[in-house]
Short mmCIF file of C-alpha atoms in Angstrom, two decimals:
data_model
loop_
_atom_site.label_atom_id
_atom_site.label_comp_id
_atom_site.label_asym_id
_atom_site.label_seq_id
_atom_site.Cartn_x
_atom_site.Cartn_y
_atom_site.Cartn_z
CA UNK A 1 0.00 0.00 0.00
CA UNK A 2 1.05 3.61 -0.51
CA UNK A 3 2.17 5.03 2.82
CA UNK A 4 0.13 7.91 4.16
CA UNK A 5 2.11 11.11 4.39
CA UNK A 6 1.90 13.64 7.18
CA UNK A 7 2.88 17.02 5.81
CA UNK A 8 2.59 20.34 7.57
CA UNK A 9 -0.64 22.15 6.85
CA UNK A 10 1.26 24.90 5.02
CA UNK A 11 2.43 22.29 2.52
CA UNK A 12 -1.03 20.86 1.94
CA UNK A 13 -1.91 23.59 -0.54
CA UNK A 14 -4.98 23.36 -2.71
CA UNK A 15 -4.28 22.51 -6.35
CA UNK A 16 -5.72 25.94 -7.08
CA UNK A 17 -3.08 27.72 -4.96
CA UNK A 18 -2.00 30.90 -6.71
CA UNK A 19 1.66 30.15 -5.96
CA UNK A 20 1.72 27.48 -8.65
CA UNK A 21 0.30 29.79 -11.28
CA UNK A 22 2.85 32.40 -10.26
CA UNK A 23 5.71 29.93 -10.78
CA UNK A 24 4.34 28.83 -14.16
CA UNK A 25 3.93 32.48 -15.14
CA UNK A 26 7.54 33.24 -14.17
CA UNK A 27 8.72 30.39 -16.37
CA UNK A 28 6.47 31.50 -19.21
CA UNK A 29 7.66 35.09 -19.04
CA UNK A 30 11.28 33.92 -19.05
CA UNK A 31 10.59 31.96 -22.23
CA UNK A 32 9.03 35.05 -23.81
CA UNK A 33 12.08 37.08 -22.80
CA UNK A 34 14.54 34.58 -24.26
CA UNK A 35 12.80 33.97 -27.59
CA UNK A 36 14.90 34.72 -30.68
CA UNK A 37 12.82 36.44 -33.36
CA UNK A 38 12.87 36.53 -37.14
CA UNK A 39 9.93 38.61 -38.32
CA UNK A 40 6.76 36.64 -37.37
CA UNK A 41 8.60 33.53 -36.17
CA UNK A 42 10.52 32.83 -32.97
CA UNK A 43 12.74 30.07 -31.65
CA UNK A 44 14.93 29.35 -28.64
CA UNK A 45 18.50 28.33 -27.87
CA UNK A 46 19.25 25.93 -25.06
CA UNK A 47 21.52 23.26 -23.69
CA UNK A 48 21.24 19.66 -24.83
CA UNK A 49 23.36 16.54 -25.09
CA UNK A 50 24.34 14.81 -28.31
CA UNK A 51 26.31 11.67 -29.04
CA UNK A 52 29.74 12.37 -30.53
CA UNK A 53 31.74 9.23 -31.12
CA UNK A 54 31.24 7.04 -28.05
CA UNK A 55 30.32 9.74 -25.56
CA UNK A 56 27.63 12.30 -24.85
CA UNK A 57 28.74 15.90 -25.18
CA UNK A 58 26.93 19.11 -24.21
CA UNK A 59 25.77 21.33 -27.08
CA UNK A 60 24.05 24.71 -27.19
CA UNK A 61 21.59 24.61 -30.05
CA UNK A 62 18.37 25.92 -31.55
CA UNK A 63 15.11 24.06 -31.00
CA UNK A 64 13.37 22.04 -33.67
CA UNK A 65 9.62 21.93 -34.30
CA UNK A 66 8.70 18.80 -32.33
CA UNK A 67 6.65 18.49 -29.15
CA UNK A 68 9.46 16.90 -27.12
CA UNK A 69 12.01 19.69 -27.29
CA UNK A 70 10.86 22.04 -30.02
CA UNK A 71 8.76 25.14 -30.54
CA UNK A 72 5.40 23.32 -30.73
CA UNK A 73 5.90 21.98 -27.20
CA UNK A 74 6.93 25.38 -25.85
CA UNK A 75 3.96 27.00 -27.59
CA UNK A 76 1.64 24.39 -26.06
CA UNK A 77 2.81 25.26 -22.54
CA UNK A 78 2.45 28.99 -23.20
CA UNK A 79 -1.06 28.47 -24.57
CA UNK A 80 -2.12 26.49 -21.51
CA UNK A 81 -0.69 29.32 -19.39
CA UNK A 82 -2.36 32.01 -21.49
CA UNK A 83 -5.85 30.73 -20.66
CA UNK A 84 -5.24 31.99 -17.11
CA UNK A 85 -3.07 35.08 -17.69
CA UNK A 86 -4.31 36.57 -21.00
CA UNK A 87 -0.85 38.11 -21.24
CA UNK A 88 -0.32 39.80 -24.62
CA UNK A 89 3.41 39.08 -24.74
CA UNK A 90 2.73 35.41 -24.13
CA UNK A 91 0.17 35.46 -26.94
CA UNK A 92 2.67 37.06 -29.32
CA UNK A 93 5.27 34.41 -28.42
CA UNK A 94 2.77 31.57 -28.90
CA UNK A 95 2.04 32.88 -32.38
CA UNK A 96 5.73 33.18 -33.22
CA UNK A 97 6.53 29.68 -31.96
CA UNK A 98 3.60 28.17 -33.87
CA UNK A 99 4.66 29.95 -37.05
CA UNK A 100 8.17 28.53 -36.63
CA UNK A 101 6.90 24.98 -36.10
CA UNK A 102 4.54 25.22 -39.07
CA UNK A 103 7.31 26.54 -41.32
CA UNK A 104 9.73 23.66 -40.67
CA UNK A 105 7.70 20.62 -39.57
CA UNK A 106 7.92 19.01 -43.03
CA UNK A 107 11.71 18.78 -42.65
CA UNK A 108 11.39 16.11 -39.96
CA UNK A 109 13.04 12.81 -40.93
CA UNK A 110 10.57 10.55 -42.73
CA UNK A 111 11.19 7.66 -40.33
CA UNK A 112 10.01 9.71 -37.34
CA UNK A 113 7.16 11.65 -38.94
CA UNK A 114 4.49 9.61 -37.15
CA UNK A 115 5.91 10.20 -33.68
CA UNK A 116 3.84 12.00 -31.07
CA UNK A 117 6.67 13.50 -29.03
CA UNK A 118 9.33 13.48 -31.75
CA UNK A 119 7.30 13.83 -34.93
CA UNK A 120 4.54 15.51 -36.87
CA UNK A 121 1.67 13.80 -35.03
CA UNK A 122 2.60 15.68 -31.88
CA UNK A 123 3.01 18.96 -33.75
CA UNK A 124 -0.49 18.50 -35.21
CA UNK A 125 -1.92 17.70 -31.77
CA UNK A 126 -0.29 20.83 -30.31
CA UNK A 127 -1.64 23.04 -33.08
CA UNK A 128 -5.16 21.72 -32.54
CA UNK A 129 -5.02 22.21 -28.77
CA UNK A 130 -3.54 25.69 -29.15
CA UNK A 131 -6.22 26.51 -31.69
CA UNK A 132 -8.87 25.48 -29.16
CA UNK A 133 -7.33 27.60 -26.40
CA UNK A 134 -6.89 30.67 -28.60
CA UNK A 135 -10.10 30.10 -30.55
CA UNK A 136 -8.16 30.07 -33.81
CA UNK A 137 -9.83 27.77 -36.33
CA UNK A 138 -6.91 28.17 -38.73
CA UNK A 139 -4.60 26.38 -36.28
CA UNK A 140 -7.06 23.54 -35.82
CA UNK A 141 -7.32 23.18 -39.60
CA UNK A 142 -3.52 23.16 -39.92
CA UNK A 143 -3.29 20.42 -37.32
CA UNK A 144 -5.77 18.21 -39.10
CA UNK A 145 -4.09 18.85 -42.45
CA UNK A 146 -0.81 17.53 -41.00
CA UNK A 147 -2.52 14.39 -39.69
CA UNK A 148 -4.27 13.68 -42.96
CA UNK A 149 -1.05 14.18 -44.93
CA UNK A 150 0.65 11.64 -42.66
CA UNK A 151 -1.52 8.90 -44.11
CA UNK A 152 0.73 9.00 -47.18
CA UNK A 153 3.93 8.56 -45.12
CA UNK A 154 5.06 4.91 -44.78
CA UNK A 155 5.00 3.47 -41.26
CA UNK A 156 8.47 2.81 -39.93
CA UNK A 157 9.46 -0.63 -38.58
CA UNK A 158 11.84 0.75 -35.95
CA UNK A 159 10.23 3.98 -34.72
CA UNK A 160 7.11 2.43 -33.20
CA UNK A 161 7.07 3.43 -29.53
CA UNK A 162 5.28 6.19 -27.61
CA UNK A 163 8.03 8.72 -28.24
CA UNK A 164 8.61 8.20 -31.93
CA UNK A 165 5.96 6.04 -33.57
CA UNK A 166 2.66 4.20 -33.68
CA UNK A 167 2.22 3.69 -29.93
CA UNK A 168 2.24 7.44 -29.39
CA UNK A 169 0.18 8.26 -32.46
CA UNK A 170 -2.72 5.89 -31.65
CA UNK A 171 -4.01 7.58 -28.45
CA UNK A 172 -3.73 11.02 -30.06
CA UNK A 173 -5.59 9.96 -33.19
CA UNK A 174 -8.37 8.24 -31.24
CA UNK A 175 -8.73 11.19 -28.87
CA UNK A 176 -9.11 13.64 -31.74
CA UNK A 177 -11.33 11.26 -33.72
CA UNK A 178 -13.78 11.08 -30.82
CA UNK A 179 -13.67 14.79 -30.02
CA UNK A 180 -14.13 15.98 -33.60
CA UNK A 181 -16.07 13.02 -35.02
CA UNK A 182 -13.34 12.26 -37.57
CA UNK A 183 -13.76 8.62 -38.55
CA UNK A 184 -10.76 8.77 -40.89
CA UNK A 185 -8.53 9.28 -37.84
CA UNK A 186 -9.95 6.14 -36.22
CA UNK A 187 -9.14 4.21 -39.39
CA UNK A 188 -5.63 5.67 -39.37
CA UNK A 189 -5.18 4.59 -35.74
CA UNK A 190 -6.23 1.05 -36.66
CA UNK A 191 -3.60 1.04 -39.40
CA UNK A 192 -1.01 1.90 -36.77
CA UNK A 193 -2.39 -0.85 -34.55
CA UNK A 194 -2.10 -3.49 -37.28
CA UNK A 195 1.46 -2.32 -37.81
CA UNK A 196 2.24 -3.00 -34.14
CA UNK A 197 0.59 -6.43 -34.28
CA UNK A 198 2.76 -7.40 -37.25
CA UNK A 199 5.94 -6.35 -35.45
CA UNK A 200 5.17 -8.08 -32.13
CA UNK A 201 7.79 -10.63 -31.04
CA UNK A 202 6.22 -13.64 -29.32
CA UNK A 203 8.09 -15.55 -26.63
CA UNK A 204 7.52 -17.77 -23.62
CA UNK A 205 6.86 -14.77 -21.38
CA UNK A 206 4.51 -12.92 -23.73
CA UNK A 207 4.83 -10.26 -26.44
CA UNK A 208 7.34 -7.44 -26.77
CA UNK A 209 8.82 -5.16 -29.40
CA UNK A 210 12.26 -4.06 -30.55
CA UNK A 211 12.10 -0.28 -30.20
CA UNK A 212 15.55 1.28 -29.84
CA UNK A 213 18.86 0.99 -31.63
CA UNK A 214 20.95 0.83 -28.45
CA UNK A 215 22.10 -2.47 -26.97
CA UNK A 216 19.50 -4.15 -24.75
CA UNK A 217 19.39 -7.25 -22.57
CA UNK A 218 15.87 -7.93 -23.84
CA UNK A 219 13.07 -5.88 -25.40
CA UNK A 220 12.28 -2.96 -23.14
CA UNK A 221 9.68 -2.53 -20.42
CA UNK A 222 8.26 0.90 -19.66
CA UNK A 223 5.93 3.54 -21.03
CA UNK A 224 7.90 5.62 -23.50
CA UNK A 225 10.00 2.96 -25.26
CA UNK A 226 8.62 -0.35 -24.04
CA UNK A 227 5.73 -2.73 -23.61
CA UNK A 228 3.63 -0.59 -21.24
CA UNK A 229 3.10 2.18 -23.76
CA UNK A 230 2.49 -0.17 -26.67
CA UNK A 231 0.05 -2.31 -24.67
CA UNK A 232 -1.85 0.81 -23.68
CA UNK A 233 -2.12 1.93 -27.32
CA UNK A 234 -3.51 -1.48 -28.28
CA UNK A 235 -6.03 -1.35 -25.43
CA UNK A 236 -7.11 2.09 -26.68
CA UNK A 237 -7.87 0.46 -30.01
CA UNK A 238 -9.68 -2.44 -28.37
CA UNK A 239 -11.83 0.05 -26.49
CA UNK A 240 -12.97 1.57 -29.79
CA UNK A 241 -13.08 -1.44 -32.11
CA UNK A 242 -13.67 -4.40 -29.74
CA UNK A 243 -11.22 -6.29 -31.93
CA UNK A 244 -10.04 -9.09 -29.63
CA UNK A 245 -6.67 -9.36 -31.38
CA UNK A 246 -5.71 -5.95 -29.99
CA UNK A 247 -6.76 -7.11 -26.53
CA UNK A 248 -4.90 -10.42 -26.69
CA UNK A 249 -1.60 -8.91 -27.77
CA UNK A 250 -1.93 -6.15 -25.18
CA UNK A 251 -2.44 -8.70 -22.43
CA UNK A 252 0.52 -10.72 -23.69
CA UNK A 253 2.63 -7.55 -23.54
CA UNK A 254 1.58 -6.95 -19.95
CA UNK A 255 2.57 -10.53 -19.08
CA UNK A 256 5.99 -9.94 -20.63
CA UNK A 257 6.45 -6.81 -18.55
CA UNK A 258 5.46 -8.57 -15.34
CA UNK A 259 8.18 -11.14 -15.99
CA UNK A 260 10.66 -8.29 -15.47
CA UNK A 261 9.10 -7.02 -12.24
CA UNK A 262 11.52 -6.84 -9.30
CA UNK A 263 9.64 -7.41 -6.04
CA UNK A 264 12.42 -6.02 -3.87
CA UNK A 265 12.40 -2.65 -5.64
CA UNK A 266 8.66 -2.67 -6.47
CA UNK A 267 9.75 -1.67 -9.96
CA UNK A 268 10.45 -3.07 -13.42
CA UNK A 269 13.88 -3.80 -14.88
CA UNK A 270 15.48 -1.21 -17.13
CA UNK A 271 16.81 -3.53 -19.82
CA UNK A 272 19.10 -1.10 -21.62
CA UNK A 273 22.64 -2.48 -21.45
CA UNK A 274 24.18 0.66 -19.99
CA UNK A 275 21.49 0.64 -17.29
CA UNK A 276 22.26 -2.98 -16.41
CA UNK A 277 25.92 -2.01 -16.04
CA UNK A 278 24.81 0.34 -13.26
CA UNK A 279 25.42 3.55 -15.19
CA UNK A 280 21.92 4.81 -14.34
CA UNK A 281 19.04 3.76 -12.09
CA UNK A 282 18.96 1.86 -8.83
CA UNK A 283 20.60 -1.57 -8.56
CA UNK A 284 18.75 -4.02 -6.34
CA UNK A 285 20.17 -6.82 -4.20
CA UNK A 286 19.78 -9.28 -7.05
CA UNK A 287 21.69 -7.07 -9.46
CA UNK A 288 18.63 -5.86 -11.40
CA UNK A 289 18.71 -2.18 -12.33
CA UNK A 290 15.46 -0.21 -12.23
CA UNK A 291 14.96 3.39 -13.29
CA UNK A 292 12.49 5.80 -11.72
CA UNK A 293 11.02 7.96 -14.48
CA UNK A 294 8.12 8.51 -16.85
CA UNK A 295 10.23 7.16 -19.69
CA UNK A 296 11.67 4.10 -17.91
CA UNK A 297 10.41 2.60 -14.68
CA UNK A 298 7.53 2.68 -12.22
CA UNK A 299 6.16 6.22 -12.73
CA UNK A 300 5.49 5.74 -16.43
CA UNK A 301 4.31 2.16 -16.01
CA UNK A 302 1.96 3.35 -13.27
CA UNK A 303 0.47 5.95 -15.61
CA UNK A 304 -0.03 3.28 -18.25
CA UNK A 305 -1.80 1.07 -15.74
CA UNK A 306 -4.16 3.89 -14.79
CA UNK A 307 -5.27 4.08 -18.40
CA UNK A 308 -5.37 0.27 -18.70
CA UNK A 309 -7.64 0.20 -15.65
CA UNK A 310 -9.98 2.79 -17.13
CA UNK A 311 -10.19 1.04 -20.49
CA UNK A 312 -10.88 -2.41 -19.07
CA UNK A 313 -13.52 -1.06 -16.68
CA UNK A 314 -15.42 0.18 -19.73
CA UNK A 315 -16.04 -3.34 -20.98
CA UNK A 316 -17.84 -6.36 -19.56
CA UNK A 317 -15.99 -8.79 -21.83
CA UNK A 318 -15.10 -11.88 -19.84
CA UNK A 319 -11.79 -12.11 -21.66
CA UNK A 320 -10.55 -8.92 -20.00
CA UNK A 321 -9.64 -10.74 -16.79
CA UNK A 322 -6.36 -8.84 -16.38
CA UNK A 323 -7.88 -6.23 -14.07
CA UNK A 324 -6.60 -7.78 -10.82
CA UNK A 325 -3.02 -7.89 -12.05
CA UNK A 326 -3.31 -4.31 -13.34
CA UNK A 327 -4.45 -3.16 -9.89
CA UNK A 328 -1.44 -4.89 -8.34
CA UNK A 329 0.91 -3.30 -10.85
CA UNK A 330 -0.54 0.14 -10.15
CA UNK A 331 -0.21 -0.34 -6.41
CA UNK A 332 3.43 -1.40 -6.83
CA UNK A 333 4.19 1.60 -9.04
CA UNK A 334 2.58 3.99 -6.57
CA UNK A 335 4.48 2.44 -3.66
CA UNK A 336 7.96 2.82 -5.18
CA UNK A 337 7.28 6.12 -6.93
CA UNK A 338 5.81 7.85 -3.87
CA UNK A 339 8.67 6.58 -1.69
CA UNK A 340 11.20 8.04 -4.13
CA UNK A 341 9.40 11.38 -4.38
CA UNK A 342 9.07 11.73 -0.60
CA UNK A 343 12.83 11.53 -0.06
CA UNK A 344 14.59 14.76 0.83
CA UNK A 345 15.39 16.73 -2.32
CA UNK A 346 19.10 16.70 -3.13
CA UNK A 347 20.06 19.61 -5.43
CA UNK A 348 22.54 18.61 -8.09
CA UNK A 349 21.53 14.95 -8.10
CA UNK A 350 18.10 14.89 -9.76
CA UNK A 351 16.15 17.12 -12.14
CA UNK A 352 12.64 18.52 -12.59
CA UNK A 353 11.93 17.49 -16.18
CA UNK A 354 8.79 15.74 -17.39
CA UNK A 355 10.64 12.97 -19.21
CA UNK A 356 12.86 11.65 -16.44
CA UNK A 357 12.60 14.06 -13.54
CA UNK A 358 10.51 14.90 -10.51
CA UNK A 359 7.79 16.76 -12.42
CA UNK A 360 7.11 13.79 -14.68
CA UNK A 361 7.15 11.36 -11.77
CA UNK A 362 4.71 13.54 -9.84
CA UNK A 363 2.24 13.25 -12.72
CA UNK A 364 1.54 9.68 -11.57
CA UNK A 365 0.54 11.06 -8.18
CA UNK A 366 -1.70 13.73 -9.70
CA UNK A 367 -3.54 11.28 -11.92
CA UNK A 368 -3.75 8.48 -9.37
CA UNK A 369 -5.08 10.87 -6.71
CA UNK A 370 -7.93 11.74 -9.04
CA UNK A 371 -8.52 8.18 -10.28
CA UNK A 372 -8.43 6.56 -6.84
CA UNK A 373 -9.86 9.53 -4.88
CA UNK A 374 -6.83 9.48 -2.57
CA UNK A 375 -5.68 12.88 -1.18
CA UNK A 376 -2.51 11.29 0.22
CA UNK A 377 -1.23 10.84 -3.32
CA UNK A 378 -1.87 14.48 -4.18
CA UNK A 379 0.09 15.42 -1.07
CA UNK A 380 3.15 13.73 -2.60
CA UNK A 381 2.82 15.90 -5.71
CA UNK A 382 2.42 18.95 -3.44
CA UNK A 383 5.72 18.06 -1.79
CA UNK A 384 7.44 18.02 -5.19
CA UNK A 385 5.94 21.39 -6.08
CA UNK A 386 6.96 22.90 -2.76
CA UNK A 387 10.52 21.60 -3.11
CA UNK A 388 10.79 23.32 -6.47
CA UNK A 389 9.61 26.58 -4.97
CA UNK A 390 11.91 26.36 -1.97
CA UNK A 391 15.08 25.37 -3.82
CA UNK A 392 14.81 27.19 -7.15
CA UNK A 393 12.29 30.01 -6.97
CA UNK A 394 13.12 31.36 -3.53
CA UNK A 395 16.86 31.05 -4.08
CA UNK A 396 16.79 32.30 -7.65
CA UNK A 397 18.68 29.26 -8.94
CA UNK A 398 18.35 27.81 -12.45
CA UNK A 399 15.97 24.88 -12.74
CA UNK A 400 17.69 21.49 -13.13
CA UNK A 401 16.65 20.16 -16.53
CA UNK A 402 16.79 16.65 -17.93
CA UNK A 403 19.94 17.11 -19.98
CA UNK A 404 22.63 15.77 -17.71
CA UNK A 405 23.10 18.99 -15.76
CA UNK A 406 24.62 21.02 -18.59
CA UNK A 407 22.24 23.97 -18.14
CA UNK A 408 18.67 25.15 -18.61
CA UNK A 409 16.71 24.01 -21.65
CA UNK A 410 13.51 25.65 -22.89
CA UNK A 411 11.73 22.52 -24.18
CA UNK A 412 8.65 20.69 -22.95
CA UNK A 413 9.95 17.26 -22.03
CA UNK A 414 13.43 18.14 -20.78
CA UNK A 415 13.20 21.81 -19.90
CA UNK A 416 11.48 24.77 -18.32
CA UNK A 417 8.34 24.63 -20.48
CA UNK A 418 7.64 21.19 -19.03
CA UNK A 419 8.37 22.34 -15.49
CA UNK A 420 5.91 25.17 -16.04
CA UNK A 421 3.39 22.66 -17.39
CA UNK A 422 3.70 20.66 -14.16
CA UNK A 423 2.93 23.75 -12.09
CA UNK A 424 -0.10 24.49 -14.26
CA UNK A 425 -1.31 20.96 -13.59
CA UNK A 426 -0.88 21.61 -9.89
CA UNK A 427 -2.80 24.87 -10.22
CA UNK A 428 -5.79 23.57 -12.18
CA UNK A 429 -5.79 19.87 -12.99
CA UNK A 430 -9.23 20.10 -14.58
CA UNK A 431 -8.36 22.76 -17.17
CA UNK A 432 -4.84 21.61 -18.05
CA UNK A 433 -4.80 18.05 -19.46
CA UNK A 434 -1.91 15.68 -18.93
CA UNK A 435 0.59 15.68 -21.76
CA UNK A 436 2.18 12.46 -20.47
CA UNK A 437 -0.90 10.25 -20.84
CA UNK A 438 -3.58 11.16 -23.37
CA UNK A 439 -7.24 10.26 -23.01
CA UNK A 440 -7.27 9.46 -19.31
CA UNK A 441 -9.16 12.60 -18.21
#
């Protein structure tokens, strides 16, 4: 069970506490200040890491157009912020960032065009959401035009996970298909689903997929690159189509992932070779390395299980008997994730990014608190938000981003736009949807 937390009353702030909006607004205004303009377009420079030879090296570079680290993701955060502030400078910057993304999105590599976080699917989703927030029909139309054009782009056999391929595209397409009554998007999502079924690797422990080019001990677990995210995408399709093949492969994928569950750490093995060599993550007594992030490990798997739980509760099909195991998985993910988040914050060791930092891990607490009606879980997210205020806002220090400590980044998944997004979620969870798990709210 998740341990109950006893925080001081001053820390048990309402999710509507104005402090969180103030922090998000600070971050948004800093992004507006730092934007680099060229007529009606703007972009940002920031720190990142790139592979050079056999080692990662810090680089200072311009942003691309993608949702993960590019101008569409930054614009999405600013648009979510703008619904509360109505700040004219923020509006101008949103428009400039959108214009930049629109002007260069077609230059994305063909093999990653379908990606939600790394490709054009995510850019389209951002444009549609921003269009809704700003009441700009032209942006909504641009978003749908991108999605419809993607039907002519071949599906890639390697980029298939939540970050870069079909597993990320499916929930976005189904969400938009339902909201806008666009049946062609449902058909497109099914095409992605068939693609995943064809690429599934069947073994004695279930189904899995080869998703990354790096060396692995076995096909990966986890939400962003592994079986959790792909299984969730297939269950999304089952929920719409009632095609049992999507359900069966999803359940086989969940069985595969449970094979790699480590009871001692209440977490799932990170099967990347460099993780198993102890270069990242936490090594248990049996030598298994587990990471603690949205991308790899319990927080992301927990989010997936929340959506799995919702989807399977919507059906009375007797074949969906996985619900008990999903509840156990969710409980395990909440146990280890909350314990990690409740530890004393150590500046310089961890970061606040959405992808693999405290803000992304806290999203599990936000969503589980709502799903399970458990205020103790929301209190864990409050602790994360208060730590950020105490260590970085009060002291005027730069926010630790998810780029290996090389410096601040502006992007959504690794940088300050994502940190701001987390604080907006803390401010008004009803108005600001999760960007780490689509369709669950």
